[in-house]
Amino acid sequence: MGYVAVRGGSEAVARAEELVECLRLLGGSTPLRLPQIRDQLRHAVSRAMHEGALYAPLLAAPAIKQAEGDSIEAAFLLRAYRTTLPRVMASLPVSGREMFCLRRISASFKDIPGGQMLGPATDYLIRLLQPALAHEDVRAVIAAAERYAALVEAGKPQPGAWGRFPKVTEYMRQEQMIVDVPAEPAHEEPFDITREPLTFPCPRSARLQAMAQADTGSLMSLAYSSTRGYGDAHPTLVELRYGYLPVQVAHPLTGEPVTIGEIEATEAEIASKAHSVTSHAEPPRFNVGYGFAFGQSELKVMSMAILDSVLTQARAGSLAGESGPAADEEFVLLHTDGIEASGFVAHYKLPHYVTFAAALSVLDRAREHRAQRQSRLGQLVDQALPSDAR
């Protein structure tokens, strides 16, 4: 692909950047402060972090502000910044059972160990625009804090049981309802897509990493396609958790696990209606899919879990996942990264004078060839007609 170097346009580019900044502030409203973005635009911050593959709420807020709310641009800024950071050490594996849950629901069972916790959700409300939000002030902030404190105090259970629950999939696995998670070789480290390019077929750890930083809308579209009929996925939500997950590292001297902080995260596990049978000696079981993302990102993790289940079954050659675009691992993983996709589409705004000139040359030759062909056909027709019919 040919490009023409643009010369003498540096001043125009600088003025264009200034114009962007002017338009952002031209309305005269008070500039957004970063704590406001972090606290009041939680879902935008969550999306920037998981698609940018960097858990950093204090960096996601300025990225959203700089991108003027463009989620893909904000994720791009975070991912670009991530490449400048040194790798200090790796954290230890952690299970979702260690999550301090603010929300925990199951659509598979009404009664689950520890009970259902609706937590922060609008799933059960009539979604209407709230004009009262236009009149919020500091008093509303104080009132919200008081209401939250009262809710926590009223719903606080016995000491030691607050926020942590057993996993529903563990019970289902004990009862042999679901298949075991596909295991990777014990001697191999999890695949790192930031250091190694994807090759297909890829290990499940690479697939989950790729989907964890994929565009939410792209994952949702493919998952929807499989459940709607372009595939045969019939998922049921086993458990969805949202809360705070501890981050642990090994002490450099003793090797003991040390908790260094926590991250806000969401995880989902689904069971597929289609049975997966790897051996005739084994009873049929439900397949399982897993999704994980930073922040409260429920649509993302559910879509990810559905696709994980479909791709796992497609790899195994079982009934669910033999058809539809969501069953093609290469198609899914290479076309759901919003940053990669937006970069490729947006690059068409750059000068393509050489390639378009070549296309014009091909068009001119095609037109000339067509005109010559029609002229020859006309001559042949004239020669074939009798003289009195000419």
mmCIF file of C-alpha atoms in Angstrom:
data_model
loop_
_atom_site.group_PDB
_atom_site.id
_atom_site.type_symbol
_atom_site.label_atom_id
_atom_site.label_comp_id
_atom_site.label_asym_id
_atom_site.label_seq_id
_atom_site.Cartn_x
_atom_site.Cartn_y
_atom_site.Cartn_z
ATOM 1 C CA MET A 1 0.000 0.000 0.000
ATOM 2 C CA GLY A 2 1.530 3.303 -1.053
ATOM 3 C CA TYR A 3 1.459 6.579 0.829
ATOM 4 C CA VAL A 4 2.561 10.103 0.022
ATOM 5 C CA ALA A 5 4.476 11.940 2.708
ATOM 6 C CA VAL A 6 2.605 15.076 3.747
ATOM 7 C CA ARG A 7 4.962 18.036 3.914
ATOM 8 C CA GLY A 8 4.431 21.556 5.068
ATOM 9 C CA GLY A 9 1.289 20.688 7.001
ATOM 10 C CA SER A 10 2.631 20.778 10.555
ATOM 11 C CA GLU A 11 1.033 24.147 11.272
ATOM 12 C CA ALA A 12 -2.338 22.947 9.996
ATOM 13 C CA VAL A 13 -2.081 19.827 12.183
ATOM 14 C CA ALA A 14 -1.260 21.970 15.221
ATOM 15 C CA ARG A 15 -4.247 24.236 14.529
ATOM 16 C CA ALA A 16 -6.483 21.175 14.156
ATOM 17 C CA GLU A 17 -5.436 19.935 17.598
ATOM 18 C CA GLU A 18 -6.085 23.352 19.091
ATOM 19 C CA LEU A 19 -9.537 23.406 17.502
ATOM 20 C CA VAL A 20 -10.393 20.075 19.160
ATOM 21 C CA GLU A 21 -9.451 21.526 22.541
ATOM 22 C CA CYS A 22 -11.418 24.701 21.870
ATOM 23 C CA LEU A 23 -14.575 22.852 20.892
ATOM 24 C CA ARG A 24 -14.408 20.781 24.086
ATOM 25 C CA LEU A 25 -14.438 23.909 26.248
ATOM 26 C CA LEU A 26 -16.306 26.328 23.971
ATOM 27 C CA GLY A 27 -19.667 25.736 25.619
ATOM 28 C CA GLY A 28 -18.511 27.534 28.759
ATOM 29 C CA SER A 29 -19.389 24.731 31.192
ATOM 30 C CA THR A 30 -17.157 23.945 34.144
ATOM 31 C CA PRO A 31 -14.376 21.520 33.142
ATOM 32 C CA LEU A 32 -14.936 17.963 34.364
ATOM 33 C CA ARG A 33 -12.726 17.026 37.287
ATOM 34 C CA LEU A 34 -11.138 13.592 37.269
ATOM 35 C CA PRO A 35 -12.794 12.396 40.520
ATOM 36 C CA GLN A 36 -16.171 13.214 38.947
ATOM 37 C CA ILE A 37 -15.410 11.018 35.942
ATOM 38 C CA ARG A 38 -14.041 8.194 38.081
ATOM 39 C CA ASP A 39 -16.986 8.196 40.507
ATOM 40 C CA GLN A 40 -19.966 9.134 38.332
ATOM 41 C CA LEU A 41 -19.034 7.509 35.007
ATOM 42 C CA ARG A 42 -18.192 4.104 36.465
ATOM 43 C CA HIS A 43 -19.141 2.074 33.415
ATOM 44 C CA ALA A 44 -17.150 4.297 31.060
ATOM 45 C CA VAL A 45 -14.124 3.921 33.329
ATOM 46 C CA SER A 46 -14.614 0.151 33.505
ATOM 47 C CA ARG A 47 -14.831 -0.159 29.728
ATOM 48 C CA ALA A 48 -11.730 1.939 29.154
ATOM 49 C CA MET A 49 -9.789 -0.243 31.590
ATOM 50 C CA HIS A 50 -10.762 -3.687 30.321
ATOM 51 C CA GLU A 51 -10.512 -2.772 26.645
ATOM 52 C CA GLY A 52 -7.276 -0.899 27.346
ATOM 53 C CA ALA A 53 -6.012 -3.930 29.322
ATOM 54 C CA LEU A 54 -4.836 -1.806 32.236
ATOM 55 C CA TYR A 55 -6.470 -1.580 35.654
ATOM 56 C CA ALA A 56 -5.919 2.060 36.582
ATOM 57 C CA PRO A 57 -9.054 4.097 37.443
ATOM 58 C CA LEU A 58 -6.967 7.234 38.020
ATOM 59 C CA LEU A 59 -5.572 6.928 34.479
ATOM 60 C CA ALA A 60 -8.841 5.867 32.853
ATOM 61 C CA ALA A 61 -10.521 9.086 34.019
ATOM 62 C CA PRO A 62 -8.123 11.462 32.184
ATOM 63 C CA ALA A 63 -8.184 9.119 29.159
ATOM 64 C CA ILE A 64 -11.971 9.481 28.964
ATOM 65 C CA LYS A 65 -11.675 13.238 29.360
ATOM 66 C CA GLN A 66 -9.012 13.515 26.674
ATOM 67 C CA ALA A 67 -11.024 11.290 24.330
ATOM 68 C CA GLU A 68 -14.171 13.372 24.949
ATOM 69 C CA GLY A 69 -16.048 10.239 25.975
ATOM 70 C CA ASP A 70 -14.995 8.115 22.976
ATOM 71 C CA SER A 71 -14.622 4.659 24.569
ATOM 72 C CA ILE A 72 -12.354 3.222 21.861
ATOM 73 C CA GLU A 73 -10.058 6.247 21.897
ATOM 74 C CA ALA A 74 -9.880 6.155 25.706
ATOM 75 C CA ALA A 75 -8.961 2.459 25.609
ATOM 76 C CA PHE A 76 -6.333 3.195 22.960
ATOM 77 C CA LEU A 77 -4.757 5.873 25.162
ATOM 78 C CA LEU A 78 -4.598 3.474 28.111
ATOM 79 C CA ARG A 79 -3.166 0.611 26.080
ATOM 80 C CA ALA A 80 -0.546 2.886 24.555
ATOM 81 C CA TYR A 81 0.414 4.136 28.016
ATOM 82 C CA ARG A 82 0.632 0.550 29.264
ATOM 83 C CA THR A 83 3.416 -0.173 26.777
ATOM 84 C CA THR A 84 5.613 2.392 28.539
ATOM 85 C CA LEU A 85 5.318 0.723 31.950
ATOM 86 C CA PRO A 86 7.928 -1.721 33.293
ATOM 87 C CA ARG A 87 6.909 -5.218 34.373
ATOM 88 C CA VAL A 88 7.759 -5.439 38.057
ATOM 89 C CA MET A 89 6.474 -8.910 38.899
ATOM 90 C CA ALA A 90 3.623 -11.312 38.231
ATOM 91 C CA SER A 91 0.686 -11.687 40.596
ATOM 92 C CA LEU A 92 -0.381 -15.063 41.944
ATOM 93 C CA PRO A 93 -3.444 -16.902 40.563
ATOM 94 C CA VAL A 94 -6.638 -15.970 42.363
ATOM 95 C CA SER A 95 -10.071 -17.580 42.391
ATOM 96 C CA GLY A 96 -13.372 -15.770 42.105
ATOM 97 C CA ARG A 97 -14.409 -17.365 45.400
ATOM 98 C CA GLU A 98 -12.076 -14.847 47.066
ATOM 99 C CA MET A 99 -14.052 -11.919 45.677
ATOM 100 C CA PHE A 100 -15.688 -9.555 48.161
ATOM 101 C CA CYS A 101 -19.061 -9.506 46.410
ATOM 102 C CA LEU A 102 -21.258 -6.452 46.034
ATOM 103 C CA ARG A 103 -23.503 -8.322 43.608
ATOM 104 C CA ARG A 104 -23.963 -12.068 43.127
ATOM 105 C CA ILE A 105 -26.826 -13.677 41.209
ATOM 106 C CA SER A 106 -27.691 -16.956 39.498
ATOM 107 C CA ALA A 107 -30.285 -17.559 36.804
ATOM 108 C CA SER A 108 -29.825 -21.339 37.056
ATOM 109 C CA PHE A 109 -30.897 -21.916 40.661
ATOM 110 C CA LYS A 110 -33.261 -19.948 42.859
ATOM 111 C CA ASP A 111 -31.557 -21.050 46.075
ATOM 112 C CA ILE A 112 -27.760 -20.975 46.006
ATOM 113 C CA PRO A 113 -25.303 -21.340 48.928
ATOM 114 C CA GLY A 114 -25.147 -17.979 50.648
ATOM 115 C CA GLY A 115 -28.203 -16.644 48.830
ATOM 116 C CA GLN A 116 -28.665 -14.242 45.944
ATOM 117 C CA MET A 117 -27.404 -10.673 46.283
ATOM 118 C CA LEU A 118 -28.905 -8.252 43.779
ATOM 119 C CA GLY A 119 -26.483 -5.453 44.597
ATOM 120 C CA PRO A 120 -26.250 -2.413 42.279
ATOM 121 C CA ALA A 121 -28.392 -3.169 39.211
ATOM 122 C CA THR A 122 -31.066 -1.611 37.013
ATOM 123 C CA ASP A 123 -32.190 -4.954 35.553
ATOM 124 C CA TYR A 124 -35.443 -4.966 37.486
ATOM 125 C CA LEU A 125 -36.494 -1.338 36.971
ATOM 126 C CA ILE A 126 -38.520 0.448 34.335
ATOM 127 C CA ARG A 127 -35.891 2.379 32.403
ATOM 128 C CA LEU A 128 -37.127 5.915 32.088
ATOM 129 C CA LEU A 129 -35.178 9.115 31.717
ATOM 130 C CA GLN A 130 -34.776 10.906 35.060
ATOM 131 C CA PRO A 131 -34.956 14.694 34.526
ATOM 132 C CA ALA A 132 -34.218 15.214 38.234
ATOM 133 C CA LEU A 133 -30.567 14.386 37.550
ATOM 134 C CA ALA A 134 -30.252 17.818 35.941
ATOM 135 C CA HIS A 135 -30.725 19.435 39.357
ATOM 136 C CA GLU A 136 -28.309 17.411 41.475
ATOM 137 C CA ASP A 137 -26.080 19.316 43.863
ATOM 138 C CA VAL A 138 -23.866 18.668 46.895
ATOM 139 C CA ARG A 139 -26.908 17.917 49.043
ATOM 140 C CA ALA A 140 -27.723 14.956 46.810
ATOM 141 C CA VAL A 141 -24.217 13.570 47.395
ATOM 142 C CA ILE A 142 -24.632 13.800 51.182
ATOM 143 C CA ALA A 143 -28.073 12.195 51.065
ATOM 144 C CA ALA A 144 -26.773 9.318 48.902
ATOM 145 C CA ALA A 145 -23.954 8.626 51.376
ATOM 146 C CA GLU A 146 -26.427 8.501 54.264
ATOM 147 C CA ARG A 147 -28.755 6.144 52.395
ATOM 148 C CA TYR A 148 -25.870 3.832 51.521
ATOM 149 C CA ALA A 149 -24.688 3.666 55.135
ATOM 150 C CA ALA A 150 -28.217 2.791 56.261
ATOM 151 C CA LEU A 151 -28.557 0.056 53.612
ATOM 152 C CA VAL A 152 -25.246 -1.523 54.592
ATOM 153 C CA GLU A 153 -26.131 -1.517 58.278
ATOM 154 C CA ALA A 154 -29.596 -2.972 57.662
ATOM 155 C CA GLY A 155 -28.358 -5.797 55.441
ATOM 156 C CA LYS A 156 -25.188 -6.731 57.306
ATOM 157 C CA PRO A 157 -25.075 -10.495 58.056
ATOM 158 C CA GLN A 158 -23.149 -12.381 60.692
ATOM 159 C CA PRO A 159 -19.451 -11.528 61.131
ATOM 160 C CA GLY A 160 -17.185 -13.476 58.793
ATOM 161 C CA ALA A 161 -19.873 -14.115 56.163
ATOM 162 C CA TRP A 162 -20.072 -10.632 54.705
ATOM 163 C CA GLY A 163 -19.391 -10.467 51.023
ATOM 164 C CA ARG A 164 -17.766 -13.870 50.359
ATOM 165 C CA PHE A 165 -19.656 -16.880 49.029
ATOM 166 C CA PRO A 166 -18.961 -20.363 47.649
ATOM 167 C CA LYS A 167 -19.133 -20.780 43.888
ATOM 168 C CA VAL A 168 -22.127 -22.395 42.251
ATOM 169 C CA THR A 169 -19.957 -24.135 39.644
ATOM 170 C CA GLU A 170 -18.085 -25.955 42.404
ATOM 171 C CA TYR A 171 -21.364 -27.521 43.561
ATOM 172 C CA MET A 172 -22.303 -28.384 39.965
ATOM 173 C CA ARG A 173 -18.907 -29.953 39.348
ATOM 174 C CA GLN A 174 -19.215 -32.065 42.491
ATOM 175 C CA GLU A 175 -22.567 -33.312 41.225
ATOM 176 C CA GLN A 176 -21.009 -34.009 37.790
ATOM 177 C CA MET A 177 -23.386 -31.575 36.093
ATOM 178 C CA ILE A 178 -20.702 -29.714 34.116
ATOM 179 C CA VAL A 179 -17.513 -30.694 32.347
ATOM 180 C CA ASP A 180 -14.103 -29.954 33.767
ATOM 181 C CA VAL A 181 -12.331 -26.856 32.504
ATOM 182 C CA PRO A 182 -9.985 -27.744 29.614
ATOM 183 C CA ALA A 183 -6.564 -28.054 31.207
ATOM 184 C CA GLU A 184 -3.359 -26.760 29.664
ATOM 185 C CA PRO A 185 -0.039 -28.591 30.129
ATOM 186 C CA ALA A 186 1.122 -28.209 33.733
ATOM 187 C CA HIS A 187 4.655 -27.252 32.716
ATOM 188 C CA GLU A 188 3.535 -24.354 30.523
ATOM 189 C CA GLU A 189 2.987 -20.798 31.678
ATOM 190 C CA PRO A 190 -0.257 -19.069 30.621
ATOM 191 C CA PHE A 191 0.009 -17.610 27.140
ATOM 192 C CA ASP A 192 0.878 -13.884 27.117
ATOM 193 C CA ILE A 193 -0.651 -12.130 24.106
ATOM 194 C CA THR A 194 1.329 -8.952 24.879
ATOM 195 C CA ARG A 195 4.597 -10.803 24.186
ATOM 196 C CA GLU A 196 3.654 -13.492 21.676
ATOM 197 C CA PRO A 197 1.480 -13.214 18.559
ATOM 198 C CA LEU A 198 -1.651 -15.306 18.377
ATOM 199 C CA THR A 199 -1.323 -18.523 16.403
ATOM 200 C CA PHE A 200 -4.273 -20.779 15.672
ATOM 201 C CA PRO A 201 -5.464 -22.960 17.198
ATOM 202 C CA CYS A 202 -4.471 -21.052 20.319
ATOM 203 C CA PRO A 203 -4.590 -22.193 23.962
ATOM 204 C CA ARG A 204 -7.609 -21.255 26.061
ATOM 205 C CA SER A 205 -5.526 -18.847 28.166
ATOM 206 C CA ALA A 206 -4.738 -16.843 25.016
ATOM 207 C CA ARG A 207 -8.374 -16.903 23.948
ATOM 208 C CA LEU A 208 -9.577 -15.581 27.307
ATOM 209 C CA GLN A 209 -6.922 -12.854 27.326
ATOM 210 C CA ALA A 210 -7.886 -11.722 23.846
ATOM 211 C CA MET A 211 -11.581 -11.574 24.703
ATOM 212 C CA ALA A 212 -10.912 -9.846 28.038
ATOM 213 C CA GLN A 213 -9.543 -6.832 26.135
ATOM 214 C CA ALA A 214 -11.898 -7.123 23.163
ATOM 215 C CA ASP A 215 -14.548 -4.582 22.245
ATOM 216 C CA THR A 216 -17.712 -5.123 24.282
ATOM 217 C CA GLY A 217 -20.057 -4.520 21.365
ATOM 218 C CA SER A 218 -18.182 -6.918 19.097
ATOM 219 C CA LEU A 219 -18.312 -9.739 21.650
ATOM 220 C CA MET A 220 -21.978 -9.093 22.360
ATOM 221 C CA SER A 221 -22.837 -9.134 18.639
ATOM 222 C CA LEU A 222 -21.145 -12.492 18.050
ATOM 223 C CA ALA A 223 -22.570 -14.039 21.218
ATOM 224 C CA TYR A 224 -26.029 -12.823 20.206
ATOM 225 C CA SER A 225 -25.592 -14.320 16.732
ATOM 226 C CA SER A 226 -24.887 -17.757 18.195
ATOM 227 C CA THR A 227 -27.851 -17.708 20.561
ATOM 228 C CA ARG A 228 -30.223 -16.286 17.957
ATOM 229 C CA GLY A 229 -29.733 -18.973 15.333
ATOM 230 C CA TYR A 230 -26.354 -18.584 13.581
ATOM 231 C CA GLY A 231 -25.055 -21.291 15.888
ATOM 232 C CA ASP A 232 -26.719 -23.396 18.559
ATOM 233 C CA ALA A 233 -25.629 -21.922 21.879
ATOM 234 C CA HIS A 234 -28.292 -22.042 24.597
ATOM 235 C CA PRO A 235 -26.593 -20.566 27.665
ATOM 236 C CA THR A 236 -27.889 -20.273 31.196
ATOM 237 C CA LEU A 237 -26.178 -17.984 33.675
ATOM 238 C CA VAL A 238 -24.798 -20.154 36.463
ATOM 239 C CA GLU A 239 -23.385 -17.257 38.457
ATOM 240 C CA LEU A 240 -22.435 -13.637 38.014
ATOM 241 C CA ARG A 241 -20.248 -11.866 40.556
ATOM 242 C CA TYR A 242 -19.245 -8.229 40.892
ATOM 243 C CA GLY A 243 -17.037 -6.934 43.658
ATOM 244 C CA TYR A 244 -13.440 -6.576 44.763
ATOM 245 C CA LEU A 245 -10.843 -9.234 44.088
ATOM 246 C CA PRO A 246 -7.606 -9.319 46.129
ATOM 247 C CA VAL A 247 -4.282 -9.135 44.280
ATOM 248 C CA GLN A 248 -1.459 -11.186 45.758
ATOM 249 C CA VAL A 249 2.219 -11.554 44.939
ATOM 250 C CA ALA A 250 4.883 -13.889 46.287
ATOM 251 C CA HIS A 251 7.140 -12.265 48.893
ATOM 252 C CA PRO A 252 10.586 -11.895 47.288
ATOM 253 C CA LEU A 253 12.324 -13.384 50.352
ATOM 254 C CA THR A 254 9.927 -15.884 51.915
ATOM 255 C CA GLY A 255 7.825 -16.776 48.899
ATOM 256 C CA GLU A 256 4.663 -16.418 50.987
ATOM 257 C CA PRO A 257 1.616 -14.801 49.339
ATOM 258 C CA VAL A 258 1.201 -11.134 50.231
ATOM 259 C CA THR A 259 -1.922 -9.107 49.437
ATOM 260 C CA ILE A 260 -0.900 -5.803 47.847
ATOM 261 C CA GLY A 261 -4.329 -4.444 46.944
ATOM 262 C CA GLU A 262 -7.597 -5.256 45.246
ATOM 263 C CA ILE A 263 -9.278 -4.656 41.916
ATOM 264 C CA GLU A 264 -12.912 -4.034 41.040
ATOM 265 C CA ALA A 265 -14.016 -6.819 38.705
ATOM 266 C CA THR A 266 -16.907 -8.839 37.290
ATOM 267 C CA GLU A 267 -16.912 -12.531 36.410
ATOM 268 C CA ALA A 268 -19.538 -14.786 34.895
ATOM 269 C CA GLU A 269 -19.910 -18.515 34.357
ATOM 270 C CA ILE A 270 -22.520 -20.005 32.062
ATOM 271 C CA ALA A 271 -23.712 -23.535 31.370
ATOM 272 C CA SER A 272 -24.526 -24.544 27.821
ATOM 273 C CA LYS A 273 -27.658 -26.520 27.046
ATOM 274 C CA ALA A 274 -25.782 -28.736 24.617
ATOM 275 C CA HIS A 275 -24.147 -31.775 26.170
ATOM 276 C CA SER A 276 -20.409 -32.308 25.775
ATOM 277 C CA VAL A 277 -19.336 -35.924 25.646
ATOM 278 C CA THR A 278 -15.624 -36.659 25.306
ATOM 279 C CA SER A 279 -15.950 -40.377 25.985
ATOM 280 C CA HIS A 280 -18.780 -42.887 25.686
ATOM 281 C CA ALA A 281 -17.947 -44.018 29.221
ATOM 282 C CA GLU A 282 -18.726 -40.567 30.637
ATOM 283 C CA PRO A 283 -22.246 -39.297 31.309
ATOM 284 C CA PRO A 284 -23.463 -36.243 29.367
ATOM 285 C CA ARG A 285 -22.768 -32.958 31.079
ATOM 286 C CA PHE A 286 -23.285 -29.268 30.511
ATOM 287 C CA ASN A 287 -20.435 -27.334 28.987
ATOM 288 C CA VAL A 288 -19.186 -24.274 30.825
ATOM 289 C CA GLY A 289 -17.977 -20.858 29.699
ATOM 290 C CA TYR A 290 -16.120 -18.169 31.628
ATOM 291 C CA GLY A 291 -15.869 -14.391 31.386
ATOM 292 C CA PHE A 292 -13.913 -11.790 33.350
ATOM 293 C CA ALA A 293 -13.419 -8.036 33.059
ATOM 294 C CA PHE A 294 -12.383 -5.043 35.141
ATOM 295 C CA GLY A 295 -15.092 -2.950 36.797
ATOM 296 C CA GLN A 296 -18.807 -3.661 36.613
ATOM 297 C CA SER A 297 -18.972 -5.015 33.076
ATOM 298 C CA GLU A 298 -21.785 -7.547 33.033
ATOM 299 C CA LEU A 299 -22.662 -7.609 29.329
ATOM 300 C CA LYS A 300 -18.978 -7.994 28.492
ATOM 301 C CA VAL A 301 -18.355 -10.980 30.759
ATOM 302 C CA MET A 302 -21.590 -12.762 29.800
ATOM 303 C CA SER A 303 -20.820 -12.362 26.089
ATOM 304 C CA MET A 304 -17.280 -13.545 26.723
ATOM 305 C CA ALA A 305 -18.517 -16.608 28.631
ATOM 306 C CA ILE A 306 -20.919 -17.563 25.825
ATOM 307 C CA LEU A 307 -18.180 -17.320 23.217
ATOM 308 C CA ASP A 308 -15.748 -19.242 25.415
ATOM 309 C CA SER A 309 -18.274 -22.076 25.622
ATOM 310 C CA VAL A 310 -18.998 -22.024 21.884
ATOM 311 C CA LEU A 311 -15.315 -22.006 20.928
ATOM 312 C CA THR A 312 -14.462 -24.766 23.407
ATOM 313 C CA GLN A 313 -17.187 -26.982 21.981
ATOM 314 C CA ALA A 314 -16.186 -26.152 18.423
ATOM 315 C CA ARG A 315 -12.613 -27.192 19.240
ATOM 316 C CA ALA A 316 -13.888 -30.464 20.723
ATOM 317 C CA GLY A 317 -16.167 -31.095 17.743
ATOM 318 C CA SER A 318 -19.280 -31.446 19.880
ATOM 319 C CA LEU A 319 -22.796 -30.462 18.877
ATOM 320 C CA ALA A 320 -22.852 -26.827 19.957
ATOM 321 C CA GLY A 321 -20.614 -24.583 17.938
ATOM 322 C CA GLU A 322 -20.204 -26.455 14.661
ATOM 323 C CA SER A 323 -21.829 -23.630 12.724
ATOM 324 C CA GLY A 324 -21.972 -19.857 12.682
ATOM 325 C CA PRO A 325 -19.266 -17.180 12.779
ATOM 326 C CA ALA A 326 -19.002 -17.363 16.590
ATOM 327 C CA ALA A 327 -17.562 -20.887 16.257
ATOM 328 C CA ASP A 328 -14.579 -19.730 14.190
ATOM 329 C CA GLU A 329 -11.817 -18.976 16.706
ATOM 330 C CA GLU A 330 -9.646 -17.043 14.275
ATOM 331 C CA PHE A 331 -12.588 -14.961 13.061
ATOM 332 C CA VAL A 332 -13.699 -14.119 16.602
ATOM 333 C CA LEU A 333 -10.327 -13.242 18.105
ATOM 334 C CA LEU A 334 -8.954 -11.277 15.150
ATOM 335 C CA HIS A 335 -12.058 -9.167 14.592
ATOM 336 C CA THR A 336 -13.206 -8.218 18.094
ATOM 337 C CA ASP A 337 -10.292 -6.036 19.206
ATOM 338 C CA GLY A 338 -11.792 -2.558 18.985
ATOM 339 C CA ILE A 339 -8.432 -0.810 18.923
ATOM 340 C CA GLU A 340 -7.063 -2.950 16.102
ATOM 341 C CA ALA A 341 -10.287 -2.612 14.127
ATOM 342 C CA SER A 342 -10.656 1.139 14.647
ATOM 343 C CA GLY A 343 -7.014 1.725 13.734
ATOM 344 C CA PHE A 344 -7.367 -0.128 10.464
ATOM 345 C CA VAL A 345 -10.639 1.549 9.516
ATOM 346 C CA ALA A 346 -9.435 5.006 10.585
ATOM 347 C CA HIS A 347 -6.201 4.742 8.600
ATOM 348 C CA TYR A 348 -8.239 5.210 5.420
ATOM 349 C CA LYS A 349 -8.454 8.892 6.387
ATOM 350 C CA LEU A 350 -4.717 9.205 5.698
ATOM 351 C CA PRO A 351 -3.469 10.177 2.211
ATOM 352 C CA HIS A 352 -3.904 7.320 -0.259
ATOM 353 C CA TYR A 353 -3.075 9.359 -3.357
ATOM 354 C CA VAL A 354 -0.733 6.774 -4.885
ATOM 355 C CA THR A 355 -3.027 3.784 -4.374
ATOM 356 C CA PHE A 356 -6.057 5.712 -5.597
ATOM 357 C CA ALA A 357 -4.124 6.959 -8.635
ATOM 358 C CA ALA A 358 -3.306 3.326 -9.403
ATOM 359 C CA ALA A 359 -6.978 2.436 -9.021
ATOM 360 C CA LEU A 360 -7.914 5.269 -11.412
ATOM 361 C CA SER A 361 -5.396 3.955 -13.928
ATOM 362 C CA VAL A 362 -6.958 0.492 -13.705
ATOM 363 C CA LEU A 363 -10.415 2.043 -14.127
ATOM 364 C CA ASP A 364 -9.295 3.959 -17.240
ATOM 365 C CA ARG A 365 -7.812 0.803 -18.789
ATOM 366 C CA ALA A 366 -10.979 -1.150 -18.002
ATOM 367 C CA ARG A 367 -13.122 1.507 -19.656
ATOM 368 C CA GLU A 368 -10.843 1.618 -22.686
ATOM 369 C CA HIS A 369 -10.897 -2.168 -22.963
ATOM 370 C CA ARG A 370 -14.691 -2.184 -22.762
ATOM 371 C CA ALA A 371 -14.999 0.498 -25.421
ATOM 372 C CA GLN A 372 -12.660 -1.395 -27.766
ATOM 373 C CA ARG A 373 -14.560 -4.638 -27.183
ATOM 374 C CA GLN A 374 -17.904 -3.008 -27.930
ATOM 375 C CA SER A 375 -16.430 -1.428 -31.072
ATOM 376 C CA ARG A 376 -15.187 -4.816 -32.305
ATOM 377 C CA LEU A 377 -18.544 -6.445 -31.524
ATOM 378 C CA GLY A 378 -20.283 -3.701 -33.508
ATOM 379 C CA GLN A 379 -17.989 -4.281 -36.476
ATOM 380 C CA LEU A 380 -18.624 -8.030 -36.368
ATOM 381 C CA VAL A 381 -22.387 -7.463 -36.248
ATOM 382 C CA ASP A 382 -22.197 -5.110 -39.257
ATOM 383 C CA GLN A 383 -20.177 -7.646 -41.223
ATOM 384 C CA ALA A 384 -22.615 -10.440 -40.408
ATOM 385 C CA LEU A 385 -25.707 -8.555 -41.592
ATOM 386 C CA PRO A 386 -26.797 -8.729 -45.234
ATOM 387 C CA SER A 387 -25.982 -5.649 -47.315
ATOM 388 C CA ASP A 388 -29.658 -4.703 -47.683
ATOM 389 C CA ALA A 389 -30.156 -4.852 -43.892
ATOM 390 C CA ARG A 390 -27.324 -2.507 -43.146
#
